[in-house]
Coordinates of N, CA and C in Angstrom, one line a residue:
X1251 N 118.3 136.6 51.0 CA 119.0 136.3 49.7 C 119.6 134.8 49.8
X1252 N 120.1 134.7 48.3 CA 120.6 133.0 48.6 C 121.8 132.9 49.5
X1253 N 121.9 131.8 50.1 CA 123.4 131.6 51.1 C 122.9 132.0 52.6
X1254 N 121.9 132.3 52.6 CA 121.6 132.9 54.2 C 120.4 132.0 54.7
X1255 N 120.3 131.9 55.9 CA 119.9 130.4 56.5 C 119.6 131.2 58.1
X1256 N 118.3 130.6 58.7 CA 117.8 130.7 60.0 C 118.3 129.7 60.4
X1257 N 119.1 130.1 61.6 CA 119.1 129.4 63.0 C 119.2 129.5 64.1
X1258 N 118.1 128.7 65.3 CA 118.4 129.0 66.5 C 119.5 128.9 67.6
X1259 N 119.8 129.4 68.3 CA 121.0 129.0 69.4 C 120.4 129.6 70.7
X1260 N 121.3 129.4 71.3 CA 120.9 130.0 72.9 C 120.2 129.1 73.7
X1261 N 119.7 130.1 74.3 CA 118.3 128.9 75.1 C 117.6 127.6 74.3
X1262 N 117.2 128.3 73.1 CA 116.2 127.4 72.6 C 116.9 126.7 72.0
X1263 N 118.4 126.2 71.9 CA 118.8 125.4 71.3 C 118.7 124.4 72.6
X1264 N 119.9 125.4 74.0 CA 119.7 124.7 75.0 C 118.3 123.4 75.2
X1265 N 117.6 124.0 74.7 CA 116.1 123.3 75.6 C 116.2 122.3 74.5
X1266 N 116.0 122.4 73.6 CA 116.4 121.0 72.4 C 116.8 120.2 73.0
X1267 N 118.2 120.3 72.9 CA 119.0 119.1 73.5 C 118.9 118.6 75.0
X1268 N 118.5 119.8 76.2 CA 117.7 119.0 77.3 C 116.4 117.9 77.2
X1269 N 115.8 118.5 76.0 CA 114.7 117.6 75.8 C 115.0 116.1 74.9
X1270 N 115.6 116.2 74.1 CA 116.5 115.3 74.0 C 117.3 114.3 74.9
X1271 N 118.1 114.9 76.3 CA 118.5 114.0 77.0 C 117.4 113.3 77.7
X1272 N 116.1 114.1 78.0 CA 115.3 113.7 79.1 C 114.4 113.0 78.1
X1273 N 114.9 112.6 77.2 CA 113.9 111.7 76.5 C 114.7 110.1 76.6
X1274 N 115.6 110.2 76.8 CA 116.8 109.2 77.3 C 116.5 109.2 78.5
X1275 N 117.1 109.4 79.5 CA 117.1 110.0 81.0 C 116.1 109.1 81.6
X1276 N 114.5 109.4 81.3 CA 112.9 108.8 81.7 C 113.2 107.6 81.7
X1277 N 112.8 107.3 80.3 CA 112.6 105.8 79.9 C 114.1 104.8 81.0
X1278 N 115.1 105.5 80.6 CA 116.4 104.8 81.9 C 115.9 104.6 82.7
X1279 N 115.4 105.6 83.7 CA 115.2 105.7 85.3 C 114.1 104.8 85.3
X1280 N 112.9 104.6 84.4 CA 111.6 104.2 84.7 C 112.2 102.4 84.6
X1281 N 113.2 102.3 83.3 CA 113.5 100.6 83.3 C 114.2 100.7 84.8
X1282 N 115.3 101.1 84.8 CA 116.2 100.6 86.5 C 115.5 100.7 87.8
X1283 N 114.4 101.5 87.6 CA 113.1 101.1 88.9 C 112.7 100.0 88.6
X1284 N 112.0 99.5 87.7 CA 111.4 98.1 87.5 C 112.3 97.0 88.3
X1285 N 113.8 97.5 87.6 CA 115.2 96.0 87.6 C 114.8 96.0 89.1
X1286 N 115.6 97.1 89.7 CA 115.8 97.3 91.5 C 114.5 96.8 91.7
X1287 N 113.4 96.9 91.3 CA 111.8 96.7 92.5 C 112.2 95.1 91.8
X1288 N 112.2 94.5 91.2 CA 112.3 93.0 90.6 C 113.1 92.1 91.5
X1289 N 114.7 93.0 91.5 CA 115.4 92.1 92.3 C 115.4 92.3 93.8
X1290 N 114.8 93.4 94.2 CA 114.3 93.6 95.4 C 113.6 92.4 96.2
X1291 N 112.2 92.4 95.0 CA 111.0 91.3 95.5 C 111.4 89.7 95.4
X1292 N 112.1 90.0 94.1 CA 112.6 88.2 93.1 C 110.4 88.1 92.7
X1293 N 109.9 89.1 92.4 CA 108.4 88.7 92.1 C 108.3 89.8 90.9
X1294 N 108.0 89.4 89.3 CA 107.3 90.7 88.7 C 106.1 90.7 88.9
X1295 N 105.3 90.0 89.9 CA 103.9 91.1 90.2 C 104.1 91.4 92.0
X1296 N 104.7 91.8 92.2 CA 105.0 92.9 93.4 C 105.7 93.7 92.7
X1297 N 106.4 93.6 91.9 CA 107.6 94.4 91.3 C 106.8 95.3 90.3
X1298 N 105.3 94.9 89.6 CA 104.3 95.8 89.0 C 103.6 96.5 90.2
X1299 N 103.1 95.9 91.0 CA 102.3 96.3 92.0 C 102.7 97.6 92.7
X1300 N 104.2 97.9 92.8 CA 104.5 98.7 93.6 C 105.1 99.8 92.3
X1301 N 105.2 99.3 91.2 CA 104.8 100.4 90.0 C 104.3 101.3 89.5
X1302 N 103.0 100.3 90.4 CA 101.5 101.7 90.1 C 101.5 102.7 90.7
X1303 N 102.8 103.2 91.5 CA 102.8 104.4 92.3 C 103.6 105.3 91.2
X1304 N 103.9 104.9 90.1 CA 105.0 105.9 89.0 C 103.2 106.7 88.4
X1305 N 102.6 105.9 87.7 CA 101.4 106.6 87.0 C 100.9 107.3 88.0
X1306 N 100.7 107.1 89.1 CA 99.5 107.7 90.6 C 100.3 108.6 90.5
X1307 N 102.0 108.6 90.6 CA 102.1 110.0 91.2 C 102.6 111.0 89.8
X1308 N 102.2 110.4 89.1 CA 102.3 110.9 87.3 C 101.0 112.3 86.9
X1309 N 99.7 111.4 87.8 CA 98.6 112.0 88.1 C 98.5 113.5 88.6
X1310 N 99.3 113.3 89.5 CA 99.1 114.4 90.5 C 100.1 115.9 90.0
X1311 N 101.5 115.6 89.7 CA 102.3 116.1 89.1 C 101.9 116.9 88.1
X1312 N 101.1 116.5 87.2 CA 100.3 117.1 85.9 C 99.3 117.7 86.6
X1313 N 98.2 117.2 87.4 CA 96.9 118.1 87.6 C 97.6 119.6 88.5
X1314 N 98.7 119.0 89.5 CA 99.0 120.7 89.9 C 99.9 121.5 89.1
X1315 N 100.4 120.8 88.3 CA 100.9 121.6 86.8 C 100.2 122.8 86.3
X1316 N 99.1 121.9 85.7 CA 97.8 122.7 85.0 C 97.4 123.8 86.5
X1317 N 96.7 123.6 87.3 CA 96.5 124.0 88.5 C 97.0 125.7 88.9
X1318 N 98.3 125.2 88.5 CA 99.3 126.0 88.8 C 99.3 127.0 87.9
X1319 N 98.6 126.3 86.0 CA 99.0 127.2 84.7 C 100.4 126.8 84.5
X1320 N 101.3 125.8 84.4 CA 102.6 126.1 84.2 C 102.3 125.1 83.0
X1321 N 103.6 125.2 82.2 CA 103.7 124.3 80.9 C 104.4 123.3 81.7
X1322 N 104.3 122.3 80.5 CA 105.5 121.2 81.1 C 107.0 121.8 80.7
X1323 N 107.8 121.6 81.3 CA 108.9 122.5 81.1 C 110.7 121.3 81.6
X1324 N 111.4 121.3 81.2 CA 112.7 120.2 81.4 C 112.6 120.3 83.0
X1325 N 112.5 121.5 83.8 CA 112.9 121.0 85.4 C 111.7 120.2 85.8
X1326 N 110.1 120.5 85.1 CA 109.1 119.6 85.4 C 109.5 117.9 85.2
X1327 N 110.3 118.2 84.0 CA 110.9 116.7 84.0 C 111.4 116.4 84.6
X1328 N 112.7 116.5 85.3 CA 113.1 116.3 86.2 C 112.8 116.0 87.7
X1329 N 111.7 116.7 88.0 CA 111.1 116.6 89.1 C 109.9 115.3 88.8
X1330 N 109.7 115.1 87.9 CA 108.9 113.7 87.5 C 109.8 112.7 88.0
X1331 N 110.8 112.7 87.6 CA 112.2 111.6 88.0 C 112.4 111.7 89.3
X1332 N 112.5 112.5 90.2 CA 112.7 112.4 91.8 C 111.5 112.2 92.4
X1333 N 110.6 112.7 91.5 CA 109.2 112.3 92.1 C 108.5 110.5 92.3
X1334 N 109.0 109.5 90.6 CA 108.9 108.6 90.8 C 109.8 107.9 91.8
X1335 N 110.9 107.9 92.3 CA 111.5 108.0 93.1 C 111.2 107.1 94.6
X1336 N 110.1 108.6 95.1 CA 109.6 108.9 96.1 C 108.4 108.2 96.5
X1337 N 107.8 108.5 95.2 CA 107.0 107.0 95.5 C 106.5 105.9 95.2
X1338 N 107.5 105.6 94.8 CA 108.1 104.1 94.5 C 108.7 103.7 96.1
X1339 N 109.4 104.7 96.7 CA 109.7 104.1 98.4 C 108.4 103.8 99.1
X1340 N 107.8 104.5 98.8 CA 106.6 104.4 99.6 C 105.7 103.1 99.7
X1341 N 106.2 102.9 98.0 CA 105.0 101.3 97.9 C 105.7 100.0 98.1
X1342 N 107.4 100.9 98.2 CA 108.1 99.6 98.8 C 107.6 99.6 100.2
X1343 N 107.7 100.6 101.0 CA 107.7 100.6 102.6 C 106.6 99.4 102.8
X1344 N 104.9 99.9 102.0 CA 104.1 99.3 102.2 C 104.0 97.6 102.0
X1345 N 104.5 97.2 100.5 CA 104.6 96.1 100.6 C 105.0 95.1 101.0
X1346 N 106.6 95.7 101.3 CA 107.6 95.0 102.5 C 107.0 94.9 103.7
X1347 N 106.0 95.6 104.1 CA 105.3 95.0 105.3 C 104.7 94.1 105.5
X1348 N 103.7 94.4 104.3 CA 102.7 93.3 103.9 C 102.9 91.7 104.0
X1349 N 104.4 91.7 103.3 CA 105.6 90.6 102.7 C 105.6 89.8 104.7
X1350 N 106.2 91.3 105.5 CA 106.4 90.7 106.6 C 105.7 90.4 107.5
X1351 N 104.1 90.5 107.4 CA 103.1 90.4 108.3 C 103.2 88.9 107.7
X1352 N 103.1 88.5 106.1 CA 102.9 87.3 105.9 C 104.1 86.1 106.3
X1353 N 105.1 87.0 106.4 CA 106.4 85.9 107.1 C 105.8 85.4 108.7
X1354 N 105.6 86.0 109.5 CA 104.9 86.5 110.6 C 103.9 85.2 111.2
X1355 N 103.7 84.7 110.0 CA 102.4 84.1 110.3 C 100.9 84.2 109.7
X1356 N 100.8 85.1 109.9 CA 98.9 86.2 109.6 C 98.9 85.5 107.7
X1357 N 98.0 84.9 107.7 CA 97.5 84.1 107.0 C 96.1 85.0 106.1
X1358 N 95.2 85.3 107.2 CA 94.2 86.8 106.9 C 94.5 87.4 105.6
X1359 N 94.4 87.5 104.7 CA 94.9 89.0 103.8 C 94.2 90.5 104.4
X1360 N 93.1 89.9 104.5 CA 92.6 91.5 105.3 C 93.0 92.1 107.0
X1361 N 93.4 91.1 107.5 CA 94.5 91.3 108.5 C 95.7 92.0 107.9
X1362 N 96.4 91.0 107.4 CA 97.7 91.3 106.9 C 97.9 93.3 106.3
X1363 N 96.7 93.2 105.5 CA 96.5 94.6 105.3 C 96.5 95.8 105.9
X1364 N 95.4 95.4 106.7 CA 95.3 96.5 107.8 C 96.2 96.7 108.8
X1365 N 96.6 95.6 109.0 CA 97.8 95.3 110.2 C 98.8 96.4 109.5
X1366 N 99.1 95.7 108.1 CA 100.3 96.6 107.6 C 100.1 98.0 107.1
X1367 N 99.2 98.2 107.0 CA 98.5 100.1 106.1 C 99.2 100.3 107.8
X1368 N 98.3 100.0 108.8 CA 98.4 100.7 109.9 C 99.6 100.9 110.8
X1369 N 100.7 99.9 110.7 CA 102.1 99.6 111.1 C 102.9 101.0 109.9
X1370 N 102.5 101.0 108.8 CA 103.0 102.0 107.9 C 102.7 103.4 107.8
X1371 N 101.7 103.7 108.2 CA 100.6 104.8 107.6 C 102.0 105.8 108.3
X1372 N 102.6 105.8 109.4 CA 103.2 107.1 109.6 C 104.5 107.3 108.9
X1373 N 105.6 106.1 108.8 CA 106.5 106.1 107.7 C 106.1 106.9 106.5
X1374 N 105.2 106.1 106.0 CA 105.0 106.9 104.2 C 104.3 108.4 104.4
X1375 N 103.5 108.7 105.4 CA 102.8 109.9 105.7 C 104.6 111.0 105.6
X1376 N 105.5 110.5 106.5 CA 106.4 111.6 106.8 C 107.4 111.5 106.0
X1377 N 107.7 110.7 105.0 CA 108.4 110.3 103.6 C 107.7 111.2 102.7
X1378 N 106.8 111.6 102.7 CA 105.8 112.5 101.6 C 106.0 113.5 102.0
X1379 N 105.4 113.9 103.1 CA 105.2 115.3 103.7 C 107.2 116.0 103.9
X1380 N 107.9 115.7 104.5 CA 109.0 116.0 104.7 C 109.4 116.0 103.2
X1381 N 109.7 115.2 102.1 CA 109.9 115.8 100.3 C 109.2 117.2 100.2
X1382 N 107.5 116.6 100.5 CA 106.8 117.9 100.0 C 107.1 119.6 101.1
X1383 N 107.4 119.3 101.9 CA 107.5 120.2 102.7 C 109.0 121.0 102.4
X1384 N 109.9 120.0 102.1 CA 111.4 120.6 101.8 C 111.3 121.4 100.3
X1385 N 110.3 121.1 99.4 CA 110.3 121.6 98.0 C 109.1 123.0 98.0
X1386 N 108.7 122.8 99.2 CA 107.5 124.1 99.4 C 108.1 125.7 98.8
X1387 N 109.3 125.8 99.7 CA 109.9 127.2 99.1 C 110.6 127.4 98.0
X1388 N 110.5 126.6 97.0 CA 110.7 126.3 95.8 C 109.6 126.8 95.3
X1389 N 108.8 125.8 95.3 CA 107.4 126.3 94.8 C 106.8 127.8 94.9
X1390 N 107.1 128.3 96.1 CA 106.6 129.9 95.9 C 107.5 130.8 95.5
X1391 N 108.4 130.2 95.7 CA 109.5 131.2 95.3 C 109.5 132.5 93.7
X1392 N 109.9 133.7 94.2 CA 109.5 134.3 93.5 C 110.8 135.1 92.5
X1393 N 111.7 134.6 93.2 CA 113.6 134.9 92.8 C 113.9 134.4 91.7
X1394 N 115.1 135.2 91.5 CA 115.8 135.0 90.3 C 116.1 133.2 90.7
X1395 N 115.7 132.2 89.2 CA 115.8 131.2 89.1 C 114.4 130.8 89.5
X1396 N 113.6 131.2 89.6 CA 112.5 130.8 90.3 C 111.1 130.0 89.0
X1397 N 111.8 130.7 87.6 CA 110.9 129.6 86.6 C 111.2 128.3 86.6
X1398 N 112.8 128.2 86.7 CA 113.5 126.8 87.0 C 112.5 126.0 88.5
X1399 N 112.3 126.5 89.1 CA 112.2 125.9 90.7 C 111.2 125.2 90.4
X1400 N 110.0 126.5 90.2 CA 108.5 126.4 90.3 C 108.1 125.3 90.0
X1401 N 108.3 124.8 88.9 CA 107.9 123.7 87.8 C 108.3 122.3 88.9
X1402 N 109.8 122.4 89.0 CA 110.1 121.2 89.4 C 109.4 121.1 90.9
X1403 N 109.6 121.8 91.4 CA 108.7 121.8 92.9 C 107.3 121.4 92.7
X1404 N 106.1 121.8 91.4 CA 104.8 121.8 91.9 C 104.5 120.6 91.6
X1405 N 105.9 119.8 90.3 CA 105.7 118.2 90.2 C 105.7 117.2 91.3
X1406 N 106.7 117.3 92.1 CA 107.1 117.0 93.3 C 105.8 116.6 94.6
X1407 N 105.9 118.3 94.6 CA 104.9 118.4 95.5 C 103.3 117.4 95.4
X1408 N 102.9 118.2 94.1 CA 101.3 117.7 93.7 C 101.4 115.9 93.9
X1409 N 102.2 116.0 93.2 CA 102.8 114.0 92.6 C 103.0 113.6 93.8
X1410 N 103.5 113.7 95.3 CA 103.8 112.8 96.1 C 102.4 113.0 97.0
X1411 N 101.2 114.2 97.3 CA 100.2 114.2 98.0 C 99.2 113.6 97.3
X1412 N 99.2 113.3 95.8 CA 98.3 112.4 95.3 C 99.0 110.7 95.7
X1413 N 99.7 110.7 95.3 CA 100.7 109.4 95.3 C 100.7 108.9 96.3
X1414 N 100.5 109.6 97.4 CA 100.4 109.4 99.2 C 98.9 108.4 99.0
X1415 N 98.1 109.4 98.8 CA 97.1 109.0 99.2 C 96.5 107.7 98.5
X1416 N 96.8 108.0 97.2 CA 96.5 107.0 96.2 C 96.9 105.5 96.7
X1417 N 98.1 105.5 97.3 CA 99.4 104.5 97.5 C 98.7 103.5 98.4
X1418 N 98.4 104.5 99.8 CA 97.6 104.2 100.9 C 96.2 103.6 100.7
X1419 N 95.3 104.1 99.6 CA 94.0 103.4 99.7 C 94.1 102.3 98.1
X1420 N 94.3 102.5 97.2 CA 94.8 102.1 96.4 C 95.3 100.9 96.1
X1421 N 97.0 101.1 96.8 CA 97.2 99.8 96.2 C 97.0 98.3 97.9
X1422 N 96.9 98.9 98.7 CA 96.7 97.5 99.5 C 95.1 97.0 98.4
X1423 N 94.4 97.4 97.9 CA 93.3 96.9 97.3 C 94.1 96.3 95.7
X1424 N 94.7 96.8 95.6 CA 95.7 96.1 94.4 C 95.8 94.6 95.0
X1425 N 96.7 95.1 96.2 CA 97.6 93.6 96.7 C 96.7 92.4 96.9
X1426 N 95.5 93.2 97.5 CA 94.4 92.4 98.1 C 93.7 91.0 96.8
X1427 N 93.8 92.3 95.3 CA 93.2 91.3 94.6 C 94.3 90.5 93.8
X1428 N 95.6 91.2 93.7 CA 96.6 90.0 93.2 C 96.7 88.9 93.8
X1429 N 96.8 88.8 94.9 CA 96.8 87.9 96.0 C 96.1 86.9 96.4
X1430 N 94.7 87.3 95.8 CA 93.6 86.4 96.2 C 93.7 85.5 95.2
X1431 N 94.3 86.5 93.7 CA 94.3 85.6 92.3 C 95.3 84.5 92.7
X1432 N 96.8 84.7 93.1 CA 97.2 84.1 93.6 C 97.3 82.6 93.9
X1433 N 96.3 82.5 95.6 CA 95.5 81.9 96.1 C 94.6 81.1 95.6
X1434 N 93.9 81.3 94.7 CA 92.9 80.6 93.6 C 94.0 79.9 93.2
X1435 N 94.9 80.1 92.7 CA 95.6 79.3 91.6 C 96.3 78.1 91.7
X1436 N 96.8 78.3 93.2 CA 97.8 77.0 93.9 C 96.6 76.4 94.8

C-alpha cells in the first residue's frame, strides 16, 4: 500500500558501507605506497619498478580466489591491502640490493643482478613463506568466523606465492631493461 517502502538493514546494509569504505581505504593505501617507495628511492622509476609487485601479487590473490570458488568478499579486500604490503617489501628488499651492489662498485648489470637475486633469494623466500604460512590456518579453517578468514587468508596466501615468484624472475628483468634504458641516455 501507499506509505510503505523496502529497506535493507543488517548485514547487507553492513556490507554497503564496508564496501564503501574499502573503496576509500585501496586507492589511499595504493597512493601512500607509491609516496613511501618515492621517498624511499628519491627515483619514480624505482619507485614504479618495485610497484609491479602490487598487480603480480593482484594476480595471484584472484586466481586462488576463483580456485578456491570464493566471491570477492570485504575481508578479500582487506587481505589485498596486507597482501600489497608484503610485496612491495619484497621488491624493496630486492632492489635495495641491486642499489647496493651498484654503490659497491659492480658496474656489470648482469652481475649486479645475479649477485643481488642471489644475496636476496632467502630474505624474500622467508618474508613470503612465514606471511603465507602464518595465514595457512585461516585458510582451512572451518569454525565459527571462518567465511570472514577464508577469503582474507586465500588472498594473502595465493598473492604472496605468485608475487614471490613473479618478483624474483620478473622484476630483476624489469630492472635490467630500465637500466640499460637508462645507460643509453647519459
Amino acid at each position: 500500500p501507499s506509505g510503505y517502502y523496502i529497506t535493507y538493514g543488517g548485514s547487507f546494509e553492513n556490507l554497503n558501507a564496508a564496501k564503501d569504505r574499502l573503496m576509500i581505504a585501496v586507492p589511499i593505501s595504493l597512493l601512500l605506497i607509491f609516496l613511501l617507495l618515492y621517498f624511499a628511492f628519491k627515483s619514480i622509476k624505482q619507485a614504479l619498478l618495485i610497484y609491479t609487485a602490487i598487480p603480480l601479487s593482484t594476480i595471484g590473490g584472484i586466481l586462488f580466489l576463483a580456485l578456491r570458488g570464493m566471491p570477492f568478499s570485504i575481508s578479500a579486500g582487506v587481505g589485498f591491502i596486507a597482501l600489497f604490503g608484503v610485496a612491495v617489501l619484497n621488491g624493496i628488499v630486492l632492489i635495495a640490493e641491486f642499489n647496493a651492489q651498484r654503490k659497491h662498485g659492480i658496474s656489470d648489470l648482469t652481475e649486479i643482478i645475479l649477485t643481488g637475486t642471489k644475496n636476496r633469494l632467502r630474505p624474500i623466500l622467508m618474508t613470503a613463506f612465514v606471511a603465507s604460512l602464518g595465514f595457512l590456518p585461516m585458510a582451512i579453517s572451518n569454525g565459527s568466523g571462518a567465511e570472514v578468514q577464508r577469503p582474507l587468508a586465500t588472498v594473502v596466501i595465493g598473492g604472496l606465492l605468485i608475487a614471490t615468484f613473479l618478483t624474483l624472475f620478473l622484476l630483476p628483468i624489469l630492472y635490467m631493461i630500465f637500466e640499460k634504458k637508462s645507460i643509453r641516455v647519459l
